[in-house]
Amino acid sequence: EIIAVVPIALEVALGSSEYPALHRLSEKDISAFLSHNDGTRIKISFKDIEIEYQRGDCVLFGDSAATVKYGGFSSEIKFSSVRADYDMSDVRWEGISAVYDGAEKSPYLMGLPKGVSVIEYVGTGINAGEYTVSAVLEWDRENCNPPIIPETRFCISKMKIPIPNIQAHEYNGESVIPDVSDTALYTVTVTEGKYPGKYPVVFTVRDGENYELEGGNTVTVDFVIEKRKITLKIDSVTLGIFERMPEFTYDIVKGGLLSGDSLNPEFSVNGGRISAAFDMEYYDITVIEGELIRTAKMSPLIAIFTLLFILLLLCFVLLALALKRRLAASLSERTSQVTPGGAL
């Protein structure tokens, strides 16, 4: 006869007979019951039990048992342990490309799981080129299987060297060369120039293994000598009645001629605008046209000459009239002296 119902034993069931190292048993792994003297079994919440491992706070490789405790009762559970596999799903190579700068370069691993670290990278490089890089790892060798990370391709690119901007030069009648010189990275071959045109400048990289000019190991650019720029303004002209077209004049308002040079413009008039053309091979000439203004007014000099012409013409007419009167009077006098018989 049962006088009182009391617990008599702790019963524990495992969900598996094998567990990986570093595993902590959970409610998914353990079902615990408290047996009573009346044959009943009451399930115990996982949070109310205590698990005592053989070593440490989890399953370690080589462990074969653990003890479950609850309310003064205990129960030993048996299992086998195996080395664990690391979760490498987040592991990736970063920095798989670099640019040469004289220092050793290498890609690197990201996303390594806890317990795995890099001892060194093998296959790194200094010079430009392609490399195969792998990693030497440290891990929990006692409890875990070796982590496997595939090697990666790693590229070190040549350093790009910018070509300096070569300033154009304005023609000045003298031989010149561009303002550029050799450096530690490249040599420069220049061509002397004097007249407007393009002259080659050749850049050659010194270390073609690790450096590259923008365009290759040897690059040719142009040194430009530009035509000399001048701007001239043609003076406007006012032309009155009967006036002859004057010689046109101008002023150089920007730039200037070199010593010994002359413009020799060929002027032309079109639609009231005065323009000019030049045969100047080494000059770039901008012309500000002048204006030809025609007016009904007469210049004082022309007016004087016209008045003198009219006066002279009037004098000539008066003189002619006077001569005509004298001739008429002379003829009349001669007629009156003739007799009727025809004798004087």
PDB file of N, CA and C in Angstrom, residues 95-178:
ATOM      1  N   GLY A  95      39.978  42.027 -50.824  1.00  0.00           N
ATOM      2  CA  GLY A  95      41.205  42.686 -51.288  1.00  0.00           C
ATOM      3  C   GLY A  95      41.981  41.845 -52.277  1.00  0.00           C
ATOM      4  N   ILE A  96      41.264  41.230 -53.253  1.00  0.00           N
ATOM      5  CA  ILE A  96      41.939  40.326 -54.198  1.00  0.00           C
ATOM      6  C   ILE A  96      42.632  41.078 -55.337  1.00  0.00           C
ATOM      7  N   SER A  97      42.640  42.395 -55.281  1.00  0.00           N
ATOM      8  CA  SER A  97      43.396  43.178 -56.254  1.00  0.00           C
ATOM      9  C   SER A  97      44.028  44.369 -55.541  1.00  0.00           C
ATOM     10  N   ALA A  98      45.168  44.793 -56.036  1.00  0.00           N
ATOM     11  CA  ALA A  98      45.889  45.916 -55.439  1.00  0.00           C
ATOM     12  C   ALA A  98      46.720  46.589 -56.520  1.00  0.00           C
ATOM     13  N   VAL A  99      47.275  47.730 -56.191  1.00  0.00           N
ATOM     14  CA  VAL A  99      48.136  48.477 -57.113  1.00  0.00           C
ATOM     15  C   VAL A  99      49.537  48.531 -56.533  1.00  0.00           C
ATOM     16  N   TYR A 100      50.513  48.305 -57.367  1.00  0.00           N
ATOM     17  CA  TYR A 100      51.912  48.298 -56.929  1.00  0.00           C
ATOM     18  C   TYR A 100      52.288  49.619 -56.272  1.00  0.00           C
ATOM     19  N   ASP A 101      52.948  49.517 -55.102  1.00  0.00           N
ATOM     20  CA  ASP A 101      53.502  50.711 -54.461  1.00  0.00           C
ATOM     21  C   ASP A 101      54.832  50.413 -53.770  1.00  0.00           C
ATOM     22  N   GLY A 102      55.409  49.236 -54.080  1.00  0.00           N
ATOM     23  CA  GLY A 102      56.686  48.877 -53.499  1.00  0.00           C
ATOM     24  C   GLY A 102      56.583  48.095 -52.198  1.00  0.00           C
ATOM     25  N   ALA A 103      55.384  47.973 -51.647  1.00  0.00           N
ATOM     26  CA  ALA A 103      55.188  47.228 -50.408  1.00  0.00           C
ATOM     27  C   ALA A 103      54.555  45.870 -50.711  1.00  0.00           C
ATOM     28  N   GLU A 104      54.744  44.918 -49.797  1.00  0.00           N
ATOM     29  CA  GLU A 104      54.155  43.594 -49.981  1.00  0.00           C
ATOM     30  C   GLU A 104      52.637  43.694 -49.892  1.00  0.00           C
ATOM     31  N   LYS A 105      51.967  42.983 -50.801  1.00  0.00           N
ATOM     32  CA  LYS A 105      50.514  43.018 -50.856  1.00  0.00           C
ATOM     33  C   LYS A 105      49.951  41.615 -50.701  1.00  0.00           C
ATOM     34  N   SER A 106      48.727  41.550 -50.150  1.00  0.00           N
ATOM     35  CA  SER A 106      48.075  40.249 -49.969  1.00  0.00           C
ATOM     36  C   SER A 106      46.582  40.452 -49.806  1.00  0.00           C
ATOM     37  N   PRO A 107      45.771  39.506 -50.291  1.00  0.00           N
ATOM     38  CA  PRO A 107      44.358  39.517 -49.924  1.00  0.00           C
ATOM     39  C   PRO A 107      44.210  39.059 -48.479  1.00  0.00           C
ATOM     40  N   TYR A 108      43.014  39.084 -47.951  1.00  0.00           N
ATOM     41  CA  TYR A 108      42.802  38.680 -46.562  1.00  0.00           C
ATOM     42  C   TYR A 108      41.428  38.030 -46.427  1.00  0.00           C
ATOM     43  N   LEU A 109      41.288  37.232 -45.365  1.00  0.00           N
ATOM     44  CA  LEU A 109      40.046  36.500 -45.121  1.00  0.00           C
ATOM     45  C   LEU A 109      39.139  37.275 -44.179  1.00  0.00           C
ATOM     46  N   MET A 110      37.849  37.221 -44.488  1.00  0.00           N
ATOM     47  CA  MET A 110      36.831  37.820 -43.642  1.00  0.00           C
ATOM     48  C   MET A 110      35.795  36.755 -43.308  1.00  0.00           C
ATOM     49  N   GLY A 111      35.109  36.954 -42.190  1.00  0.00           N
ATOM     50  CA  GLY A 111      34.031  36.061 -41.808  1.00  0.00           C
ATOM     51  C   GLY A 111      34.475  34.760 -41.185  1.00  0.00           C
ATOM     52  N   LEU A 112      35.702  34.689 -40.667  1.00  0.00           N
ATOM     53  CA  LEU A 112      36.170  33.453 -40.031  1.00  0.00           C
ATOM     54  C   LEU A 112      35.360  33.159 -38.772  1.00  0.00           C
ATOM     55  N   PRO A 113      35.018  31.887 -38.550  1.00  0.00           N
ATOM     56  CA  PRO A 113      34.260  31.548 -37.337  1.00  0.00           C
ATOM     57  C   PRO A 113      35.132  31.668 -36.094  1.00  0.00           C
ATOM     58  N   LYS A 114      34.466  31.723 -34.954  1.00  0.00           N
ATOM     59  CA  LYS A 114      35.183  31.812 -33.689  1.00  0.00           C
ATOM     60  C   LYS A 114      36.073  30.588 -33.503  1.00  0.00           C
ATOM     61  N   GLY A 115      37.305  30.831 -33.092  1.00  0.00           N
ATOM     62  CA  GLY A 115      38.253  29.753 -32.888  1.00  0.00           C
ATOM     63  C   GLY A 115      39.201  29.530 -34.047  1.00  0.00           C
ATOM     64  N   VAL A 116      38.951  30.201 -35.190  1.00  0.00           N
ATOM     65  CA  VAL A 116      39.817  30.072 -36.357  1.00  0.00           C
ATOM     66  C   VAL A 116      40.509  31.403 -36.596  1.00  0.00           C
ATOM     67  N   SER A 117      41.803  31.381 -36.787  1.00  0.00           N
ATOM     68  CA  SER A 117      42.573  32.600 -37.053  1.00  0.00           C
ATOM     69  C   SER A 117      43.639  32.298 -38.097  1.00  0.00           C
ATOM     70  N   VAL A 118      44.157  33.366 -38.711  1.00  0.00           N
ATOM     71  CA  VAL A 118      45.175  33.235 -39.752  1.00  0.00           C
ATOM     72  C   VAL A 118      46.554  33.386 -39.132  1.00  0.00           C
ATOM     73  N   ILE A 119      47.417  32.399 -39.401  1.00  0.00           N
ATOM     74  CA  ILE A 119      48.812  32.494 -38.976  1.00  0.00           C
ATOM     75  C   ILE A 119      49.600  33.311 -39.984  1.00  0.00           C
ATOM     76  N   GLU A 120      49.410  32.998 -41.262  1.00  0.00           N
ATOM     77  CA  GLU A 120      50.096  33.743 -42.324  1.00  0.00           C
ATOM     78  C   GLU A 120      49.407  33.464 -43.651  1.00  0.00           C
ATOM     79  N   TYR A 121      49.664  34.382 -44.594  1.00  0.00           N
ATOM     80  CA  TYR A 121      49.205  34.191 -45.975  1.00  0.00           C
ATOM     81  C   TYR A 121      50.415  33.776 -46.813  1.00  0.00           C
ATOM     82  N   VAL A 122      50.220  32.803 -47.666  1.00  0.00           N
ATOM     83  CA  VAL A 122      51.303  32.255 -48.487  1.00  0.00           C
ATOM     84  C   VAL A 122      51.031  32.598 -49.944  1.00  0.00           C
ATOM     85  N   GLY A 123      52.084  33.071 -50.624  1.00  0.00           N
ATOM     86  CA  GLY A 123      51.939  33.406 -52.043  1.00  0.00           C
ATOM     87  C   GLY A 123      51.716  34.880 -52.299  1.00  0.00           C
ATOM     88  N   THR A 124      51.971  35.709 -51.300  1.00  0.00           N
ATOM     89  CA  THR A 124      51.803  37.156 -51.467  1.00  0.00           C
ATOM     90  C   THR A 124      52.884  37.712 -52.396  1.00  0.00           C
ATOM     91  N   GLY A 125      52.722  38.958 -52.821  1.00  0.00           N
ATOM     92  CA  GLY A 125      53.675  39.516 -53.774  1.00  0.00           C
ATOM     93  C   GLY A 125      53.969  40.979 -53.533  1.00  0.00           C
ATOM     94  N   ILE A 126      55.032  41.435 -54.177  1.00  0.00           N
ATOM     95  CA  ILE A 126      55.415  42.851 -54.142  1.00  0.00           C
ATOM     96  C   ILE A 126      55.283  43.460 -55.531  1.00  0.00           C
ATOM     97  N   ASN A 127      55.829  42.767 -56.529  1.00  0.00           N
ATOM     98  CA  ASN A 127      55.820  43.288 -57.891  1.00  0.00           C
ATOM     99  C   ASN A 127      54.468  43.057 -58.552  1.00  0.00           C
ATOM    100  N   ALA A 128      54.217  43.840 -59.605  1.00  0.00           N
ATOM    101  CA  ALA A 128      52.972  43.697 -60.350  1.00  0.00           C
ATOM    102  C   ALA A 128      52.912  42.311 -60.992  1.00  0.00           C
ATOM    103  N   GLY A 129      51.732  41.712 -60.967  1.00  0.00           N
ATOM    104  CA  GLY A 129      51.545  40.390 -61.554  1.00  0.00           C
ATOM    105  C   GLY A 129      50.388  39.667 -60.895  1.00  0.00           C
ATOM    106  N   GLU A 130      50.205  38.388 -61.266  1.00  0.00           N
ATOM    107  CA  GLU A 130      49.150  37.569 -60.676  1.00  0.00           C
ATOM    108  C   GLU A 130      49.756  36.510 -59.762  1.00  0.00           C
ATOM    109  N   TYR A 131      49.096  36.285 -58.639  1.00  0.00           N
ATOM    110  CA  TYR A 131      49.587  35.368 -57.620  1.00  0.00           C
ATOM    111  C   TYR A 131      48.459  34.432 -57.177  1.00  0.00           C
ATOM    112  N   THR A 132      48.877  33.261 -56.685  1.00  0.00           N
ATOM    113  CA  THR A 132      47.939  32.338 -56.040  1.00  0.00           C
ATOM    114  C   THR A 132      48.227  32.362 -54.547  1.00  0.00           C
ATOM    115  N   VAL A 133      47.237  32.774 -53.765  1.00  0.00           N
ATOM    116  CA  VAL A 133      47.441  32.995 -52.337  1.00  0.00           C
ATOM    117  C   VAL A 133      46.582  32.016 -51.531  1.00  0.00           C
ATOM    118  N   SER A 134      47.171  31.444 -50.507  1.00  0.00           N
ATOM    119  CA  SER A 134      46.457  30.575 -49.572  1.00  0.00           C
ATOM    120  C   SER A 134      46.725  31.058 -48.154  1.00  0.00           C
ATOM    121  N   ALA A 135      45.967  30.506 -47.199  1.00  0.00           N
ATOM    122  CA  ALA A 135      46.097  30.934 -45.808  1.00  0.00           C
ATOM    123  C   ALA A 135      46.490  29.755 -44.928  1.00  0.00           C
ATOM    124  N   VAL A 136      47.434  29.977 -44.020  1.00  0.00           N
ATOM    125  CA  VAL A 136      47.784  28.994 -42.988  1.00  0.00           C
ATOM    126  C   VAL A 136      46.979  29.365 -41.740  1.00  0.00           C
ATOM    127  N   LEU A 137      46.160  28.403 -41.255  1.00  0.00           N
ATOM    128  CA  LEU A 137      45.209  28.700 -40.196  1.00  0.00           C
ATOM    129  C   LEU A 137      45.589  28.063 -38.869  1.00  0.00           C
ATOM    130  N   GLU A 138      45.093  28.644 -37.816  1.00  0.00           N
ATOM    131  CA  GLU A 138      45.153  28.061 -36.478  1.00  0.00           C
ATOM    132  C   GLU A 138      43.725  27.790 -36.044  1.00  0.00           C
ATOM    133  N   TRP A 139      43.477  26.607 -35.426  1.00  0.00           N
ATOM    134  CA  TRP A 139      42.138  26.256 -34.980  1.00  0.00           C
ATOM    135  C   TRP A 139      42.233  25.304 -33.787  1.00  0.00           C
ATOM    136  N   ASP A 140      41.111  24.945 -33.238  1.00  0.00           N
ATOM    137  CA  ASP A 140      41.058  24.018 -32.108  1.00  0.00           C
ATOM    138  C   ASP A 140      41.297  22.614 -32.653  1.00  0.00           C
ATOM    139  N   ARG A 141      42.557  22.246 -32.677  1.00  0.00           N
ATOM    140  CA  ARG A 141      42.924  20.975 -33.304  1.00  0.00           C
ATOM    141  C   ARG A 141      42.415  19.765 -32.511  1.00  0.00           C
ATOM    142  N   GLU A 142      42.195  19.932 -31.210  1.00  0.00           N
ATOM    143  CA  GLU A 142      41.758  18.796 -30.399  1.00  0.00           C
ATOM    144  C   GLU A 142      40.293  18.456 -30.656  1.00  0.00           C
ATOM    145  N   ASN A 143      39.472  19.486 -30.845  1.00  0.00           N
ATOM    146  CA  ASN A 143      38.043  19.243 -30.908  1.00  0.00           C
ATOM    147  C   ASN A 143      37.424  19.429 -32.295  1.00  0.00           C
ATOM    148  N   CYS A 144      38.169  20.010 -33.228  1.00  0.00           N
ATOM    149  CA  CYS A 144      37.562  20.351 -34.522  1.00  0.00           C
ATOM    150  C   CYS A 144      38.370  19.783 -35.675  1.00  0.00           C
ATOM    151  N   ASN A 145      37.658  19.513 -36.750  1.00  0.00           N
ATOM    152  CA  ASN A 145      38.301  19.111 -37.981  1.00  0.00           C
ATOM    153  C   ASN A 145      38.953  20.335 -38.634  1.00  0.00           C
ATOM    154  N   PRO A 146      39.976  20.130 -39.446  1.00  0.00           N
ATOM    155  CA  PRO A 146      40.655  21.275 -40.075  1.00  0.00           C
ATOM    156  C   PRO A 146      39.690  22.076 -40.951  1.00  0.00           C
ATOM    157  N   PRO A 147      39.647  23.378 -40.786  1.00  0.00           N
ATOM    158  CA  PRO A 147      38.822  24.211 -41.676  1.00  0.00           C
ATOM    159  C   PRO A 147      39.451  24.251 -43.068  1.00  0.00           C
ATOM    160  N   ILE A 148      38.624  24.184 -44.086  1.00  0.00           N
ATOM    161  CA  ILE A 148      39.118  24.165 -45.464  1.00  0.00           C
ATOM    162  C   ILE A 148      38.719  25.461 -46.149  1.00  0.00           C
ATOM    163  N   ILE A 149      39.719  26.192 -46.642  1.00  0.00           N
ATOM    164  CA  ILE A 149      39.479  27.444 -47.372  1.00  0.00           C
ATOM    165  C   ILE A 149      40.219  27.362 -48.703  1.00  0.00           C
ATOM    166  N   PRO A 150      39.531  27.442 -49.813  1.00  0.00           N
ATOM    167  CA  PRO A 150      40.206  27.380 -51.112  1.00  0.00           C
ATOM    168  C   PRO A 150      41.159  28.559 -51.290  1.00  0.00           C
ATOM    169  N   GLU A 151      42.214  28.360 -52.044  1.00  0.00           N
ATOM    170  CA  GLU A 151      43.138  29.446 -52.368  1.00  0.00           C
ATOM    171  C   GLU A 151      42.460  30.417 -53.323  1.00  0.00           C
ATOM    172  N   THR A 152      43.063  31.558 -53.524  1.00  0.00           N
ATOM    173  CA  THR A 152      42.464  32.573 -54.387  1.00  0.00           C
ATOM    174  C   THR A 152      43.512  33.168 -55.313  1.00  0.00           C
ATOM    175  N   ARG A 153      43.038  33.721 -56.420  1.00  0.00           N
ATOM    176  CA  ARG A 153      43.919  34.450 -57.338  1.00  0.00           C
ATOM    177  C   ARG A 153      44.003  35.900 -56.864  1.00  0.00           C
ATOM    178  N   PHE A 154      45.220  36.443 -56.914  1.00  0.00           N
ATOM    179  CA  PHE A 154      45.469  37.795 -56.423  1.00  0.00           C
ATOM    180  C   PHE A 154      46.255  38.554 -57.480  1.00  0.00           C
ATOM    181  N   CYS A 155      45.790  39.759 -57.802  1.00  0.00           N
ATOM    182  CA  CYS A 155      46.417  40.550 -58.869  1.00  0.00           C
ATOM    183  C   CYS A 155      46.950  41.868 -58.325  1.00  0.00           C
ATOM    184  N   ILE A 156      48.222  42.138 -58.621  1.00  0.00           N
ATOM    185  CA  ILE A 156      48.823  43.449 -58.337  1.00  0.00           C
ATOM    186  C   ILE A 156      49.009  44.158 -59.673  1.00  0.00           C
ATOM    187  N   SER A 157      48.310  45.256 -59.849  1.00  0.00           N
ATOM    188  CA  SER A 157      48.379  46.003 -61.100  1.00  0.00           C
ATOM    189  C   SER A 157      49.558  46.970 -61.104  1.00  0.00           C
ATOM    190  N   LYS A 158      50.001  47.287 -62.318  1.00  0.00           N
ATOM    191  CA  LYS A 158      51.050  48.300 -62.445  1.00  0.00           C
ATOM    192  C   LYS A 158      50.519  49.656 -61.987  1.00  0.00           C
ATOM    193  N   MET A 159      51.400  50.432 -61.398  1.00  0.00           N
ATOM    194  CA  MET A 159      51.007  51.781 -61.005  1.00  0.00           C
ATOM    195  C   MET A 159      50.954  52.678 -62.243  1.00  0.00           C
ATOM    196  N   LYS A 160      49.846  53.376 -62.413  1.00  0.00           N
ATOM    197  CA  LYS A 160      49.692  54.289 -63.537  1.00  0.00           C
ATOM    198  C   LYS A 160      50.413  55.609 -63.244  1.00  0.00           C
ATOM    199  N   ILE A 161      51.212  56.032 -64.209  1.00  0.00           N
ATOM    200  CA  ILE A 161      51.937  57.296 -64.064  1.00  0.00           C
ATOM    201  C   ILE A 161      51.258  58.342 -64.940  1.00  0.00           C
ATOM    202  N   PRO A 162      50.755  59.421 -64.370  1.00  0.00           N
ATOM    203  CA  PRO A 162      50.131  60.450 -65.200  1.00  0.00           C
ATOM    204  C   PRO A 162      51.185  61.204 -66.013  1.00  0.00           C
ATOM    205  N   ILE A 163      50.828  61.523 -67.237  1.00  0.00           N
ATOM    206  CA  ILE A 163      51.717  62.314 -68.096  1.00  0.00           C
ATOM    207  C   ILE A 163      51.472  63.787 -67.803  1.00  0.00           C
ATOM    208  N   PRO A 164      52.507  64.557 -67.528  1.00  0.00           N
ATOM    209  CA  PRO A 164      52.292  65.966 -67.196  1.00  0.00           C
ATOM    210  C   PRO A 164      51.698  66.734 -68.367  1.00  0.00           C
ATOM    211  N   ASN A 165      50.932  67.734 -68.040  1.00  0.00           N
ATOM    212  CA  ASN A 165      50.331  68.579 -69.062  1.00  0.00           C
ATOM    213  C   ASN A 165      51.405  69.502 -69.643  1.00  0.00           C
ATOM    214  N   ILE A 166      51.598  69.411 -70.957  1.00  0.00           N
ATOM    215  CA  ILE A 166      52.623  70.230 -71.616  1.00  0.00           C
ATOM    216  C   ILE A 166      51.959  71.500 -72.134  1.00  0.00           C
ATOM    217  N   GLN A 167      52.371  72.617 -71.589  1.00  0.00           N
ATOM    218  CA  GLN A 167      51.774  73.884 -71.959  1.00  0.00           C
ATOM    219  C   GLN A 167      52.187  74.293 -73.370  1.00  0.00           C
ATOM    220  N   ALA A 168      51.208  74.784 -74.117  1.00  0.00           N
ATOM    221  CA  ALA A 168      51.502  75.300 -75.454  1.00  0.00           C
ATOM    222  C   ALA A 168      52.315  76.589 -75.332  1.00  0.00           C
ATOM    223  N   HIS A 169      53.062  76.888 -76.386  1.00  0.00           N
ATOM    224  CA  HIS A 169      53.923  78.071 -76.407  1.00  0.00           C
ATOM    225  C   HIS A 169      53.522  78.946 -77.583  1.00  0.00           C
ATOM    226  N   GLU A 170      53.516  80.262 -77.375  1.00  0.00           N
ATOM    227  CA  GLU A 170      53.191  81.171 -78.472  1.00  0.00           C
ATOM    228  C   GLU A 170      54.457  81.541 -79.234  1.00  0.00           C
ATOM    229  N   TYR A 171      54.341  81.522 -80.515  1.00  0.00           N
ATOM    230  CA  TYR A 171      55.473  81.841 -81.385  1.00  0.00           C
ATOM    231  C   TYR A 171      56.082  83.185 -81.006  1.00  0.00           C
ATOM    232  N   ASN A 172      57.417  83.175 -80.792  1.00  0.00           N
ATOM    233  CA  ASN A 172      58.112  84.423 -80.468  1.00  0.00           C
ATOM    234  C   ASN A 172      59.373  84.613 -81.301  1.00  0.00           C
ATOM    235  N   GLY A 173      59.531  83.775 -82.325  1.00  0.00           N
ATOM    236  CA  GLY A 173      60.684  83.908 -83.207  1.00  0.00           C
ATOM    237  C   GLY A 173      61.934  83.227 -82.707  1.00  0.00           C
ATOM    238  N   GLU A 174      61.852  82.573 -81.524  1.00  0.00           N
ATOM    239  CA  GLU A 174      63.014  81.904 -80.957  1.00  0.00           C
ATOM    240  C   GLU A 174      62.754  80.411 -80.807  1.00  0.00           C
ATOM    241  N   SER A 175      63.805  79.621 -80.827  1.00  0.00           N
ATOM    242  CA  SER A 175      63.683  78.171 -80.627  1.00  0.00           C
ATOM    243  C   SER A 175      63.395  77.882 -79.154  1.00  0.00           C
ATOM    244  N   VAL A 176      62.459  76.962 -78.902  1.00  0.00           N
ATOM    245  CA  VAL A 176      62.061  76.635 -77.538  1.00  0.00           C
ATOM    246  C   VAL A 176      61.875  75.125 -77.403  1.00  0.00           C
ATOM    247  N   ILE A 177      61.907  74.651 -76.161  1.00  0.00           N
ATOM    248  CA  ILE A 177      61.588  73.258 -75.848  1.00  0.00           C
ATOM    249  C   ILE A 177      60.560  73.264 -74.730  1.00  0.00           C
ATOM    250  N   PRO A 178      59.752  72.208 -74.587  1.00  0.00           N
ATOM    251  CA  PRO A 178      58.741  72.191 -73.523  1.00  0.00           C
ATOM    252  C   PRO A 178      59.378  72.135 -72.146  1.00  0.00           C
TER     253      PRO A 178
END
